[in-house]
Coordinates of C-alpha atoms and ligand atoms in Angstrom, one line a residue:
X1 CA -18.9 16.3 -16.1
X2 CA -18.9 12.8 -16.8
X3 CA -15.0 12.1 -15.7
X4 CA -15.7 13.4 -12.3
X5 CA -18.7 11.0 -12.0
X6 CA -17.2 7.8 -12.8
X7 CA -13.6 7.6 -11.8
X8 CA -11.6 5.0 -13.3
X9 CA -11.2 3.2 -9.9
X10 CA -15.3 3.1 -9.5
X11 CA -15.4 1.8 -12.9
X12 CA -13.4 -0.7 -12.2
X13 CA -16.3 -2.3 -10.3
X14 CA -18.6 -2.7 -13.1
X15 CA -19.4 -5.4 -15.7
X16 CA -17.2 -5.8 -18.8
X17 CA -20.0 -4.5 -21.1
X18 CA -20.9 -1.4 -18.4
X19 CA -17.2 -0.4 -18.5
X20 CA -17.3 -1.0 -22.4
X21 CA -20.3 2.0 -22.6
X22 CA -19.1 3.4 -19.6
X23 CA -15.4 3.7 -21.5
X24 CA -17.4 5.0 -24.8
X25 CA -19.1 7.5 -22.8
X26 CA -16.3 8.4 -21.2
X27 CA -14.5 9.3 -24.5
X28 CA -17.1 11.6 -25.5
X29 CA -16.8 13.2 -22.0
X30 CA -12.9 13.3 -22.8
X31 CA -12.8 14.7 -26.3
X32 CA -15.3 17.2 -24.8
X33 CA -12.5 18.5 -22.5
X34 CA -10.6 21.3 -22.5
X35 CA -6.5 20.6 -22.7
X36 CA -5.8 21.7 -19.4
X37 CA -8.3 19.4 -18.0
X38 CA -7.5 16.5 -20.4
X39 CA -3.7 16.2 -19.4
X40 CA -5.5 15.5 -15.5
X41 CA -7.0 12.4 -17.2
X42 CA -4.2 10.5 -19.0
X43 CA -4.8 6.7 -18.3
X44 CA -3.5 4.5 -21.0
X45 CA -4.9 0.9 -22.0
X46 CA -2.9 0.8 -25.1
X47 CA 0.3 -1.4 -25.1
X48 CA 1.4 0.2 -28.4
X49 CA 1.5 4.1 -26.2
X50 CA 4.2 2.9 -24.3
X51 CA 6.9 5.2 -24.5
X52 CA 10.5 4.2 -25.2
X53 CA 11.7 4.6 -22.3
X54 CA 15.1 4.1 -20.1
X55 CA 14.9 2.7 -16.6
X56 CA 17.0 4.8 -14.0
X57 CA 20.4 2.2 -13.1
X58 CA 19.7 1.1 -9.9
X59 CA 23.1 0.3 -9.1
X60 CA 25.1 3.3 -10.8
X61 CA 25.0 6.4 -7.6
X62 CA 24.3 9.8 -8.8
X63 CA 27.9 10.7 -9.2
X64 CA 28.5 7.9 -11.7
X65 CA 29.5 5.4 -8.9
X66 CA 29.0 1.4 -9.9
X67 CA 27.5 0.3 -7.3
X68 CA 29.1 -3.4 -7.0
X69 CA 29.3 -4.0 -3.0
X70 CA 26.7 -4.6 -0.2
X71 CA 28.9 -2.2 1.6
X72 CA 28.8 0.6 -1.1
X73 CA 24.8 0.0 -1.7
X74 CA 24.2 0.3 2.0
X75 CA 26.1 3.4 2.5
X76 CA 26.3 5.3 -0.6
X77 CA 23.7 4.2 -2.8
X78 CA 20.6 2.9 -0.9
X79 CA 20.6 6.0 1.4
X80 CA 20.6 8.5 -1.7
X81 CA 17.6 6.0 -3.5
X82 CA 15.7 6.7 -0.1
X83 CA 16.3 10.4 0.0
X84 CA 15.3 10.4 -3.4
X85 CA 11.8 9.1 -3.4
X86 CA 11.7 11.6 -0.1
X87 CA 12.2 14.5 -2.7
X88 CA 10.7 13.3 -5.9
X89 CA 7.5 10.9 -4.6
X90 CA 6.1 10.8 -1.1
X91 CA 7.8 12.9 0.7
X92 CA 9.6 12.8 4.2
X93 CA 7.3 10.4 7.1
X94 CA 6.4 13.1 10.1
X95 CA 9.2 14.5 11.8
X96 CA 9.4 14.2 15.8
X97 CA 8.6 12.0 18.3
X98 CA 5.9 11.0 19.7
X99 CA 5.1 8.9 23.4
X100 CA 2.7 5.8 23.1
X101 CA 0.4 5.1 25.3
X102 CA -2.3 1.8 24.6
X103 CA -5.1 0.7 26.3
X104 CA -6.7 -2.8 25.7
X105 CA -10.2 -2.3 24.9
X106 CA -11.7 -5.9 24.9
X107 CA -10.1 -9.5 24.5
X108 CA -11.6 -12.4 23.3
X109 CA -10.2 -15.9 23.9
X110 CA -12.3 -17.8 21.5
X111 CA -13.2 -15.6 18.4
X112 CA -12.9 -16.9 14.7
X113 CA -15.1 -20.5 16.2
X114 CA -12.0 -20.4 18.7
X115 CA -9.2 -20.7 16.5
X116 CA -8.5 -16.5 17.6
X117 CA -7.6 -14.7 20.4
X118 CA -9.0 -11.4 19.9
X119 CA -7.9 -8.2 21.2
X120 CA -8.6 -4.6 20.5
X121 CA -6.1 -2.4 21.6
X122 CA -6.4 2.0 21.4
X123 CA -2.7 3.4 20.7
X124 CA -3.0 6.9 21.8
X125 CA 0.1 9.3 20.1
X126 CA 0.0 12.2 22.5
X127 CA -1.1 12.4 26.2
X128 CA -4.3 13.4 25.3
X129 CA -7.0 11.0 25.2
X130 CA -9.1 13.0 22.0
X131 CA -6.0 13.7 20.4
X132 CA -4.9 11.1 17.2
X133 CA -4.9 7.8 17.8
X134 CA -5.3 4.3 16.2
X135 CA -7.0 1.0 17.3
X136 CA -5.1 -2.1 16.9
X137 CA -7.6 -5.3 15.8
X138 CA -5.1 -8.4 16.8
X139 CA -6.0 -11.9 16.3
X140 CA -3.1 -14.4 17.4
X141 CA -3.6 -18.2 17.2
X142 CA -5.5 -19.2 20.2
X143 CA -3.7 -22.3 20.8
X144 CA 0.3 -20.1 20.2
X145 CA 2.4 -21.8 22.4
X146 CA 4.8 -18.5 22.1
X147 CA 4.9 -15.1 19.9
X148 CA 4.2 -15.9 16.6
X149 CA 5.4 -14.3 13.0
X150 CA 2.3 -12.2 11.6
X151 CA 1.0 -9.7 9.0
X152 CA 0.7 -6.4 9.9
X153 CA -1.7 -3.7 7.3
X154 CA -4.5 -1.6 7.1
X155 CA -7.6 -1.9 6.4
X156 CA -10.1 0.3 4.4
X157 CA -13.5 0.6 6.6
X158 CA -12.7 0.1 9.8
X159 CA -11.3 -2.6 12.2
X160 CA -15.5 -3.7 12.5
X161 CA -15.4 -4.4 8.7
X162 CA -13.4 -7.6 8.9
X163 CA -16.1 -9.5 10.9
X164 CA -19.5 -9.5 11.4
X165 CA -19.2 -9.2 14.9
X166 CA -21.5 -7.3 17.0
X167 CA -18.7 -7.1 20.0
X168 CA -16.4 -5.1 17.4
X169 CA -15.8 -1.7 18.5
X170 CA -17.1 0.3 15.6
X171 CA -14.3 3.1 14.3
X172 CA -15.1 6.8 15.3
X173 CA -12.7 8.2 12.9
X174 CA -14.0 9.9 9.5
X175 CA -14.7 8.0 6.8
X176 CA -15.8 8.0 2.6
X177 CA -19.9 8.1 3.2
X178 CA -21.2 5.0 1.3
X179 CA -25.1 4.4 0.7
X180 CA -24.7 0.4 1.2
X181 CA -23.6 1.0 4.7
X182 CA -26.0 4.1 5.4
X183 CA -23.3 6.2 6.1
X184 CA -23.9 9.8 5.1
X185 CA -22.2 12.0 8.1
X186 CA -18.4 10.4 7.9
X187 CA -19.5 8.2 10.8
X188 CA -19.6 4.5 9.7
X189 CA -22.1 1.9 11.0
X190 CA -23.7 -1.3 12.0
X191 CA -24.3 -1.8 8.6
X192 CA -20.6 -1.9 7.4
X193 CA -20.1 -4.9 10.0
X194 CA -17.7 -7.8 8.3
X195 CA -18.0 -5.6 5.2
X196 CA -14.6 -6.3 4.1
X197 CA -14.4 -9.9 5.3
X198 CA -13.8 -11.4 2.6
X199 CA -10.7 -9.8 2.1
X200 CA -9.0 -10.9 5.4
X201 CA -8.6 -14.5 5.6
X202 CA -8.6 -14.2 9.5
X203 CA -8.9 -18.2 10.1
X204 CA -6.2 -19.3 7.2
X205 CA -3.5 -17.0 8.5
X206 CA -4.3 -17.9 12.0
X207 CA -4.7 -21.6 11.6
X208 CA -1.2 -21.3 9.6
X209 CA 0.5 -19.9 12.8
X210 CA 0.6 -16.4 12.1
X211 CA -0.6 -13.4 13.8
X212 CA -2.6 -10.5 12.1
X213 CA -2.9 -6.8 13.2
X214 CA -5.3 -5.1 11.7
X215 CA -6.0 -1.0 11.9
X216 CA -8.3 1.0 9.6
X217 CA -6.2 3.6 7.6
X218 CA -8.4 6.5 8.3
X219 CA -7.6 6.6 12.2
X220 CA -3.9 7.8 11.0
X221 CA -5.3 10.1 8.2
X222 CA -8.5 10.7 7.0
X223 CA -8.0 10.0 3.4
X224 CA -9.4 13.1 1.6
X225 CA -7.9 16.2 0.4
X226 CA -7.8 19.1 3.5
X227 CA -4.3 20.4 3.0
X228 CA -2.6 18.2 5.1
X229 CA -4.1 19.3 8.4
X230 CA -6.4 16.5 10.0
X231 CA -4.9 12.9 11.4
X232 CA -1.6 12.8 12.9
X233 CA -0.7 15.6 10.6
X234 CA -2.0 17.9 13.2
X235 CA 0.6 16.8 15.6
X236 CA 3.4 17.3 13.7
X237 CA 2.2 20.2 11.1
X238 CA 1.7 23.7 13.0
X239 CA 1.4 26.6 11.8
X240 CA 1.2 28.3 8.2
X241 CA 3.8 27.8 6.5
X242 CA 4.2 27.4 3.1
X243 CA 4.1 23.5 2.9
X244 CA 7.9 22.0 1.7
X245 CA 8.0 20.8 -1.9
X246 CA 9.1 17.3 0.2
X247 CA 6.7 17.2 3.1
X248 CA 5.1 14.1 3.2
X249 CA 1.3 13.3 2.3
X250 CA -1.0 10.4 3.4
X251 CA 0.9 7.8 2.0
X252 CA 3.7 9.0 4.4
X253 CA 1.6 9.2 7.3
X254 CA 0.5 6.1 6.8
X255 CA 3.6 4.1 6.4
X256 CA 4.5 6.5 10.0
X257 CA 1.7 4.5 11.6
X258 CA 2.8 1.4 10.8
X259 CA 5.8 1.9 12.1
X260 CA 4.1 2.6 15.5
X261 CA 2.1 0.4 15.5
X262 CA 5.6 -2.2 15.1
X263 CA 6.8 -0.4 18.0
X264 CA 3.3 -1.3 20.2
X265 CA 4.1 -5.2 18.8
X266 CA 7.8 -5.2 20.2
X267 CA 6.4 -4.9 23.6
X268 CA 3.6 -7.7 22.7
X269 CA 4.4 -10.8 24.2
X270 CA 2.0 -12.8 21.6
X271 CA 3.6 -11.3 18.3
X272 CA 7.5 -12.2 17.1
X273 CA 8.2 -8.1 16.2
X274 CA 11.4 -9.7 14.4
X275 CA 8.9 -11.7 11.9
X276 CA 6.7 -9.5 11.2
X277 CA 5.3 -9.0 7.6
X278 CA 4.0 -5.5 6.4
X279 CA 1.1 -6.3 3.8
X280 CA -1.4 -3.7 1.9
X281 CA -3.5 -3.7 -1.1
X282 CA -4.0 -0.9 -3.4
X283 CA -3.1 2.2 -2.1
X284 CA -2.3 0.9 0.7
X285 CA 0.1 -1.4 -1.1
X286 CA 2.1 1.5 -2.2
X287 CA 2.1 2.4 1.5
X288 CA 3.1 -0.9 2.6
X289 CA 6.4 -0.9 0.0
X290 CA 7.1 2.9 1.6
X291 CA 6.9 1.5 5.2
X292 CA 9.0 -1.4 4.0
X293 CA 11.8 0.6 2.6
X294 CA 11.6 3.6 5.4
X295 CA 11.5 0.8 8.4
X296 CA 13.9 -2.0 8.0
X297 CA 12.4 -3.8 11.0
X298 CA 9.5 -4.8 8.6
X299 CA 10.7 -8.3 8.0
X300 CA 8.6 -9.2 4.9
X301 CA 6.8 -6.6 2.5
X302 CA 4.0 -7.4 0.5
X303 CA 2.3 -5.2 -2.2
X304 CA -1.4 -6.2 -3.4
X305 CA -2.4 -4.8 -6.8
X306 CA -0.1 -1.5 -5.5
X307 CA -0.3 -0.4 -9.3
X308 CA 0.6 3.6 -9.8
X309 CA 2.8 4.8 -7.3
X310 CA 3.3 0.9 -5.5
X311 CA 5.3 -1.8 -7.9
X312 CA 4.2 -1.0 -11.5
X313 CA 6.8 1.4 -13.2
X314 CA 5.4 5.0 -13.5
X315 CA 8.0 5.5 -16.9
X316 CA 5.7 2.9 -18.5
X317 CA 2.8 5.0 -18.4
X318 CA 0.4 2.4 -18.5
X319 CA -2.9 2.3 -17.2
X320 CA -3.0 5.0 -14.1
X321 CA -0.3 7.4 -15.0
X322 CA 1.6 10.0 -12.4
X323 CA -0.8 13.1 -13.6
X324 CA -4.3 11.5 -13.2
X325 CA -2.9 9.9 -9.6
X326 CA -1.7 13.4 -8.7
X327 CA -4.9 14.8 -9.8
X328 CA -7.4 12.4 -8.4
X329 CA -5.3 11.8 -4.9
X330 CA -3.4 15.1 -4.8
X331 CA -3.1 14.4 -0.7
X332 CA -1.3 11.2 -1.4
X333 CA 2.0 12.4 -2.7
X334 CA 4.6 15.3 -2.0
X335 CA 4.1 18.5 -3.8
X336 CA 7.1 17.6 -5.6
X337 CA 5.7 14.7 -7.4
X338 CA 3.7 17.5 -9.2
X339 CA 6.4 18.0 -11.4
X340 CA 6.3 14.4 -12.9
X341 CA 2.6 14.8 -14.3
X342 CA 2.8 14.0 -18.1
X343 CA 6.7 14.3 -17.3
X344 CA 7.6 10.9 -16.1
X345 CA 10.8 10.5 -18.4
X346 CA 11.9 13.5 -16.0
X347 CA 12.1 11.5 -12.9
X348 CA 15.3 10.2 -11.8
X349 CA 14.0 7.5 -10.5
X350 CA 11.3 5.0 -10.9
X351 CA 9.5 2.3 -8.8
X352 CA 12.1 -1.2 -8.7
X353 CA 14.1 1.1 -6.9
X354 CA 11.3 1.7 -4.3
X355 CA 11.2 -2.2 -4.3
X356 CA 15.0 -2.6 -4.3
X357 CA 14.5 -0.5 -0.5
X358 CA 13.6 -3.9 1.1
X359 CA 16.1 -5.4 -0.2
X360 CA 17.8 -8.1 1.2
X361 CA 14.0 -8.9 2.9
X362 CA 11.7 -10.6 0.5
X363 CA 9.1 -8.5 -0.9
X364 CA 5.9 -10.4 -2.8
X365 CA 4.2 -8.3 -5.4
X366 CA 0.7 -9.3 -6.9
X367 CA -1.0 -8.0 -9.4
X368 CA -5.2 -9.3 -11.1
X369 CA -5.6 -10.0 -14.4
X370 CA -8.5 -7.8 -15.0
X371 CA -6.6 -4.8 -13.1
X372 CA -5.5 -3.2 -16.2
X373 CA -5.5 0.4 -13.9
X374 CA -2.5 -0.8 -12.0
X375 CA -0.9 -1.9 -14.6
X376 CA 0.0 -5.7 -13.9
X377 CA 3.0 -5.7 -16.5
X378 CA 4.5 -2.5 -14.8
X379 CA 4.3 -4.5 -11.5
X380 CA 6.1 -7.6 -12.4
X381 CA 8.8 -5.8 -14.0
X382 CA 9.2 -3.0 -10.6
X383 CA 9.9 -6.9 -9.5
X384 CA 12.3 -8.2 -12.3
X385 CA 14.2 -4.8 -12.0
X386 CA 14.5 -4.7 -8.6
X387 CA 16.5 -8.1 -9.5
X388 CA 20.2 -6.5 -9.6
X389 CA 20.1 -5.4 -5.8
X390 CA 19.2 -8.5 -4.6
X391 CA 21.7 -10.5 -6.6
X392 CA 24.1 -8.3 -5.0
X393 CA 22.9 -8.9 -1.6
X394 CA 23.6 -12.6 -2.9
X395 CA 19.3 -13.1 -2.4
X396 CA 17.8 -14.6 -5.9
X397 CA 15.5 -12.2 -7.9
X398 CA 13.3 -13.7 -10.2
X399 CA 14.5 -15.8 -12.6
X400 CA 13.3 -14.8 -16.0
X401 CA 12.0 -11.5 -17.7
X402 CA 9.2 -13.3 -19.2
X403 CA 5.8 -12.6 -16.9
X404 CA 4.8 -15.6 -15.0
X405 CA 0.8 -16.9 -16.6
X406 CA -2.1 -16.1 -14.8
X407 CA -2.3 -18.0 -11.2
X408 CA 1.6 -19.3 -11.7
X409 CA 3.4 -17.4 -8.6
X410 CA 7.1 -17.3 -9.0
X411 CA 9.0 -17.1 -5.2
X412 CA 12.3 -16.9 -4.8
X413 CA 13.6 -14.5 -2.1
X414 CA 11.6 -12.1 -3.6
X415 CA 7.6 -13.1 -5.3
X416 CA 5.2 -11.9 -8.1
X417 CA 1.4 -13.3 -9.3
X418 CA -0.8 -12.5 -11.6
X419 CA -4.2 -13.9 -10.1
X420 CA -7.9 -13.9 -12.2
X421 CA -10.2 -11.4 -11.5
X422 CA -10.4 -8.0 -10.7
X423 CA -8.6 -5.4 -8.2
X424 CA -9.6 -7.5 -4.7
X425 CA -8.0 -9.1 -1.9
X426 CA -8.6 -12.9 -2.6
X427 CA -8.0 -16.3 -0.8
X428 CA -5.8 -17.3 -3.3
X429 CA -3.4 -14.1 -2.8
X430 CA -3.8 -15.1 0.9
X431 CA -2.5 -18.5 0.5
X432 CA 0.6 -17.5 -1.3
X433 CA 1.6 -15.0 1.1
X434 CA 1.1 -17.4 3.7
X435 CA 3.5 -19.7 1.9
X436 CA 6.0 -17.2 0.9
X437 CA 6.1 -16.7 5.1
X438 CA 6.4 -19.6 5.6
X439 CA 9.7 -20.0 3.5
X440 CA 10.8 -16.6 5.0
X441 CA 9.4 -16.0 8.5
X442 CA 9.4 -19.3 10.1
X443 CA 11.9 -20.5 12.4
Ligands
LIG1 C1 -7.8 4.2 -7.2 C2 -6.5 4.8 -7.4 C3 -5.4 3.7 -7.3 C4 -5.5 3.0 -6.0 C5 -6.9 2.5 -5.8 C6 -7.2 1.9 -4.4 O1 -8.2 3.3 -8.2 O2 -6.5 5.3 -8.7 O3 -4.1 4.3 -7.4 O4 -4.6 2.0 -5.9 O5 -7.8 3.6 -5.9 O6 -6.5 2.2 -3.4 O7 -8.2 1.2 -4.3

C-alpha cells in the first residue's frame, strides 16, 4: 500500500512538485483505507484543523498548587513534571548501574587540516568486551591550551559518516540498509564515509574553541522495532515480563547514553564536563531535550527540527501527530503514550513543559521553514511557553509571542530560529549555536 511506501519523513526529501503528486497519490491511497488504518496516518498540514485547545499550566502542581517559587518548582513541581513525561511519553531511562570501562582506539593530532585533535575512544558498559558498547568520535581544538566547553550528540550513520576519512573506524553496530551506501546486511560501509559531513561543522565548532563528541545512535540502540530487546536494553531488560506501561523505549535509551558518555568526559582532561552542550536533530532532538531534562549536568540543550515528540506541542496537532509517530516509531515511546493517539487533549501534559526541564540552562530550539512535519509553529511556541518557568528562575524567555521571520534567531537565556530550507543540519544552525555558547558556556 502506497502509505507504507513513501513515509511522510522520505517524502520530505523530494521536490515540491514530487511531494505535490506524491501528496495527491497519497490521498487516493488514504481515502482507500480502512478506518482503523486511517486513524495510524493522521498528519495535518491544515492551519484551520487546529483544535481549540488548552495548554496544561506549567506552574499550577497537580493538586492545584501555584507554583510561584524556585524552591516550590524545584521540589514540588518540576519533579512531578518529570515523573510525568516518565508515565505519559518516554518512559523511565534504564534502571541500574552499569561499570565503564574505555579504551582509546586511535588519536590524531592533526586531523580537520590540523585545526583537530582526533580521538576515537570504545566505552564498553559491562565487562564484557562483545557486550554493548559505544564509540566516542572526539575532536578538541588542537591548539586548547586547557579543557574546553563542547557539544555533545549523536549522529545517524556512524562515527565514519562525519568525514571522509579513510583512518575512521567504520561502526560495527546494525544499521537502516541504504542502496547509496551499498549496504544491504545492517553492516554499513566504505561508501557511507563523510556521508553526513555536511551536517557537522567539525572545523567551525573547533576553530570557535569548542569541543565535539560525536557517537552514532545505533551503537546504544538499534533503532528499529524488536520489542525492546537488542542495545543496552539487553543489559537491563531480562526476562519475560510483561513490559511496564512506563518502561522506556529508544528515545530513553538514548538520552541513558548520553548521560554515559558525560560521565566518560568528566574524567577527560581535554573537555570542561561542566560546559558541556547536549545537541540533536530530529529524533534525536527530542532525545537531546529528554537527556537535558533527566541529566541536569547537561549545561546547554539544543533541539534541531525535534518536531513531534521534541519542542513542537503535540495538543496542536499539526503536521506529525502522536498516533502516526506511535505508529510509524512504535519503539520510540512508552507503551503508555499509546493512549494519546488521536487523544492528545487527554494528556496532562504537553511539550513546553519538557522544555521547561532545562530550565534555568538555556535551551535553543530550531525549527526549517519547509519542515512543515515538525511543525515549526508548534516548536517556537514549546519555546514561548516554556517562558513562565524561566521568568521564575529570574532567566528571560523570549520576549514576544509573535514567531521570529525566517533566519531572524531570537536568544535570550533561552533561543528559537526558523531557518530556509528543509529538515537538515545546516551551517547556519551551526553558527547560531556556536554563538548562543558562546553567551552561555564561555568563561
Ligand atoms: C521521521 C519522524 C520524525 C523524526 C524524523 C527524523 O520524519 O516522523 O518524528 O523527527 O523522522 O528523526 O529524521
Amino acid at each position: 500500500m502506497l502509505h507504507s511506501s513513501l513515509s511522510h519523513s522520505e517524502s520530505r526529501q523530494l521536490s515540491p512538485v514530487s511531494r505535490r503528486i506524491a501528496g495527491l497519490l497519497f490521498l487516493v491511497g488514504f481515502l482507500s483505507m480502512n478506518a482503523a488504518e486511517s486513524a495510524a496516518e493522521e498528519y495535518n498540514y491544515d492551519e484551520s484543523k487546529v483544535p481549540a485547545y488548552t495548554l496544561p499550566d506549567v506552574l499550577k502542581a497537580e493538586d492545584g498548587t501555584k507554583i510561584d517559587s524556585p524552591e516550590l518548582w524545584a521540589s514540588k513541581r518540576r519533579p512531578e513534571l518529570l515523573r510525568m513525561f516518565e508515565e505519559h511519553v518516554f518512559g523511565k531511562l534504564p534502571q541500574g548501574e552499569v561499570k565503564l570501562r574505555t579504551k582509546v582506539r586511535s588519536e590524531n593530532p592533526k586531523a580537520i587540516n590540523g585545526a583537530a585533535l582526533r580521538r576515537e575512544v570504545t566505552v564498553y558498559f559491562s565487562a564484557d568486551d562483545n557486550g554493548p558498547q559505544m564509540d566516542l568520535l572526539i575532536y578538541t581544538p588542537a591548539n586548547a591550551k586547557g579543557p574546553v566547553p563542547a557539544f555533545l550528540g549523536y549522529n545517524f550513520n556512524g562515527n565514519h559518516s562525519v568525514e571522509k576519512d579513510p583512518a575512521l573506524n567504520i561502526t560495527e553496530s546494525w544499521v537502516r540498509n541504504n542502496k547509496d551506501y551499498g549496504i544491504d546486511n545492517n553492516k554499513s560501509t566504505d561508501a557511507a564515509r563523510g556521508s553526513e559531513a555536511s551536517r557537522w561543522a567539525v572545523e567551525k565548532i573547533v576553530k570557535s574553541g569548542y569541543g565535539l563528541i560525536t557517537i552514532y545512535y545505533g551503537d546504544v540502540d538499534p533503532d528499529f522495532d524488536d520489542g525492546f530487546k537488542n542495545g543496552i536494553h539487553s543489559l537491563f531488560e531480562k526476562g519475560a515480563a510483561p513490559r511496564a506501561g512506563d518502561a522506556g523505549g529508544s528515545i530513553s535509551a538514548w538520552a541513558w547514553g548520553l548521560s554515559r558518555a558525560l560521565d566518560v568526559l568528566e574524567s577527560d582532561a581535554k573537555i570542561d564536563a561542566k560546559s558541556v552542550a547536549v545537541f540533536g536533530h530530529s529524533r534525536l532532538g527530542k532525545t537531546s531535550l529528554w537527556a537535558g531534562a533527566t541529566d541536569p549536568r547537561f549545561a546547554m540543550i539544543i533541539a534541531n527540527e525535534s518536531g513531534c515528540g521534541g519542542a513542537a506541542l503535540s495538543k496542536r496537532w499539526y503536521g506529525e501527530t502522536v498516533a502516526r509517530i506511535n505508529t510509524s516509531f512504535p519503539h520510540w515511546f512508552c507503551l503508555n503514550h499509546r493512549k494519546y493517539n488521536n487523544n492528545e487533549q487527554a494528556m496532562p501534559i504537553d511539550h513546553h513543559m519538557l522544555i521547561a526541564l532545562s530550565a534555568p540552562r538555556p535551551v535553543y530550539v530550531a525549527s526549517a521553514e519547509e519542515d512543515k512535519w515538525a511543525d515549526p509553529y508548534g516548536e517556537f511556541l514549546g519555546v514561548y511557553h516554556a517562558g513562565p518557568v524561566y521568568q521564575l528562575l529570574s532567566k528571560k524567555p523570549l520576549p514576544s509571542e509573535k514567531m521570529p521571520g525566517v533566519n531572524e534567531p531570537v536568544m535570550t537565556d533561552v533561543a528559537y530560529h526558523v531557518r530556509t530550507g528543509e529538515h537538515d543540519v545546516k551551517d547556519f544552525d551551526w553558527e547560531q549555536y556556536i554563538a548562543f555558547a558562546d553567551k552561555h558556556l564561555k568563561k
